[in-house]
Every structure is written in structure tokens, then in C-alpha cells.
Coordinates of C-alpha atoms in Angstrom, one line a residue:
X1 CA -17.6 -7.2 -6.3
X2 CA -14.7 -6.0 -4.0
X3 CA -13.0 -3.3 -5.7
X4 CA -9.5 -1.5 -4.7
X5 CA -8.8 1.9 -6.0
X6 CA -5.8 4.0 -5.2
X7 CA -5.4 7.9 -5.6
X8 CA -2.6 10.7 -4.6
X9 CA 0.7 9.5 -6.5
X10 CA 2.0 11.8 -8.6
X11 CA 5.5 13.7 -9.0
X12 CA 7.9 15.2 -6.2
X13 CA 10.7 16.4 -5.3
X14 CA 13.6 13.7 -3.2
X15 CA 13.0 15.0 0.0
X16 CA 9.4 15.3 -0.3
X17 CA 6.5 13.4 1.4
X18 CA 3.4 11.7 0.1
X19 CA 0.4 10.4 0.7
X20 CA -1.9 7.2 -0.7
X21 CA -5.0 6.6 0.0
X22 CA -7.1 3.1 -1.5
X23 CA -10.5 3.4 -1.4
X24 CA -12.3 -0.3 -0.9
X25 CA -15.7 -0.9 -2.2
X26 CA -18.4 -3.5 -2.7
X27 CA -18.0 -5.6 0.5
X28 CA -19.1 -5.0 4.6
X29 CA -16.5 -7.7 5.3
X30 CA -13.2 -6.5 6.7
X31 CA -10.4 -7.6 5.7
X32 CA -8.1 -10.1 7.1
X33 CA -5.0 -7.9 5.7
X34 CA -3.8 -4.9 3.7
X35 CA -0.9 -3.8 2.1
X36 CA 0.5 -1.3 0.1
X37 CA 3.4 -2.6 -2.4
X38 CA 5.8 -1.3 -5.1
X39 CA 7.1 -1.7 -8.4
X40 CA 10.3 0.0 -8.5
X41 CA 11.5 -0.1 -12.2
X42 CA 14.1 -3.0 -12.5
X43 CA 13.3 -4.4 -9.3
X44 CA 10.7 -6.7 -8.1
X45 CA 7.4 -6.1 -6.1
X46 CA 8.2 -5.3 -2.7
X47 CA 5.7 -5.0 0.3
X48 CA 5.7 -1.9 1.5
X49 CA 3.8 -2.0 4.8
X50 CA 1.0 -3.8 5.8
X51 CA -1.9 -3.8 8.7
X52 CA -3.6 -6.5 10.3
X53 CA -5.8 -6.2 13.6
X54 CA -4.5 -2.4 13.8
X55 CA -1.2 -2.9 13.6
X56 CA 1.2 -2.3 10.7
X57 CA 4.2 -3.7 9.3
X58 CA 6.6 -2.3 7.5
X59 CA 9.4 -3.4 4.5
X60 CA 13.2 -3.0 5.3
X61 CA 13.5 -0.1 3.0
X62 CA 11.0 2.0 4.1
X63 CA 10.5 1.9 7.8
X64 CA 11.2 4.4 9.4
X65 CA 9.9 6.7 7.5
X66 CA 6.8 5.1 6.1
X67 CA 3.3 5.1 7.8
X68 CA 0.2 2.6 6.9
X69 CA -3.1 4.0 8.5
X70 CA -6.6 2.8 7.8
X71 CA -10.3 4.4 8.3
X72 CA -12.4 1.2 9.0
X73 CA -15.6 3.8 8.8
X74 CA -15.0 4.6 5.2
X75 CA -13.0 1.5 4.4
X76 CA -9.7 3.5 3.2
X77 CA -5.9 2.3 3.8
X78 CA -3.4 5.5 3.8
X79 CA 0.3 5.1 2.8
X80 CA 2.2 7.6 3.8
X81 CA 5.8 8.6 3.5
X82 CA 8.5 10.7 4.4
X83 CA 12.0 12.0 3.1
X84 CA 11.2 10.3 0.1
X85 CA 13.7 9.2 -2.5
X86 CA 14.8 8.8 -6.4
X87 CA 14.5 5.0 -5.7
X88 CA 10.9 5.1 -4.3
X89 CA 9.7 5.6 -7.7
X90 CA 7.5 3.1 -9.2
X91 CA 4.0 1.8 -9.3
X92 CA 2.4 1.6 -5.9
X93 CA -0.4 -0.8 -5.3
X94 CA -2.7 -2.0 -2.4
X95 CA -4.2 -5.0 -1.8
X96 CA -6.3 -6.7 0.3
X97 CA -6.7 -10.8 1.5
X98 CA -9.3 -11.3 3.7
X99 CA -7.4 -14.9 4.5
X100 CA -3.9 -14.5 3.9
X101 CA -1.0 -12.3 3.1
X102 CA 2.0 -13.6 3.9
X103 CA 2.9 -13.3 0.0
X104 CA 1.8 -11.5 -2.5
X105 CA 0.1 -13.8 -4.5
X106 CA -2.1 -14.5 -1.3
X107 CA -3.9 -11.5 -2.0
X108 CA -7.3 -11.8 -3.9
X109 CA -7.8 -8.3 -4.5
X110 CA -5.6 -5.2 -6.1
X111 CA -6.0 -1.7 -6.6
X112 CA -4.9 -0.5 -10.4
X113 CA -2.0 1.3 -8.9
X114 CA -1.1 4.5 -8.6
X115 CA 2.6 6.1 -10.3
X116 CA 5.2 7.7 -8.0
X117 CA 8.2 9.4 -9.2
X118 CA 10.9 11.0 -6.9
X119 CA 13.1 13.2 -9.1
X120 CA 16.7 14.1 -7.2

């Protein structure tokens, strides 16, 4: 059973940067896709960054300063990011497809997600 499991939110100040990490267990199979997305309070979920084949992708409102990293050896995908904001607070969540991604609902599998709060 594949399992997602993210760690390293917590609180900081605007300004700050941050690091996530998702652990993925209970499959040899790489993944077609991963992402990291958000639930900003009021907004809808928005896909943060991605990587596919090595290379990452990122959302409008976060490249730049955003940076999605993986260790295929111990099957981890890293979110990191910079100058960070009031409005980058939310519910951060990865997920993996190993078919799809395009959309969110394409992915079969989700971490429980892991809170972020920026305060100004």
C-alpha cells in the first residue's frame, strides 16, 4: 500500500524559508509524477510545483522562489521555499500519480498534509 507522508511545516516568520519533505513508502515503482499543492484558507488547491523525469514545474505564485527536489534513493520529494509570505499559509500536500497529473484529481495518492503559517 503506497503511502505519502509529509513533515517540516510549522510556523515562521514572512520573510522566512522552509522546507517539506514527503516520505513515500510501500512501492519500488517510481512514480510517473509528483507534486506538492496548497490549501490557502479561502482559496482553492493550487499546485505548487511538480517533477516529472527530473524536471520540475512550478505554479505562477510561487516560482521564483520555490524549489521541488527529489531523492529517488530514499524515495523523498522536498519542497522548498523562499522569502515566504502571509499568503503562503495553508495546508500543504504531496501527491503522487504514477499515470497522470495534469489535475489534481489525476493523482492516486496523498500525503495527510502538513500546516504552514506565515505570520507578517
Amino acid at each position: 500500500q503506497v503511502q505519502l507522508m509529509e513533515s517540516g511545516g510549522g510556523s515562521v516568520q514572512a520573510g522566512d524559508s522552509l522546507r517539506l519533505s514527503c516520505a513515500a513508502s510501500g512501492t519500488t515503482h517510481s512514480f510517473y509524477r509528483e507534486a506538492w499543492f496548497r490549501q490557502c484558507p479561502g482559496k482553492e488547491r493550487e499546485e505548487v510545483g511538480a517533477i516529472r523525469y527530473g524536471i520540475a514545474f512550478y505554479g505562477a505564485s510561487v516560482k521564483g522562489r520555490t524549489t521541488v527536489s527529489q531523492d529517488n534513493t530514499n524515495r523523498i520529494l522536498y519542497l522548498e521555499m523562499n522569502s515566504l509570505k502571509p499568503e503562503d499559509t495553508g495546508m500543504y500536500y504531496c501527491a503522487a500519480s504514477f499515470s497522470g497529473g495534469a489535475v489534481w484529481s489525476d493523482y492516486e495518492y496523498w500525503g495527510p498534509g502538513a500546516q504552514v503559517t506565515v505570520s507578517s
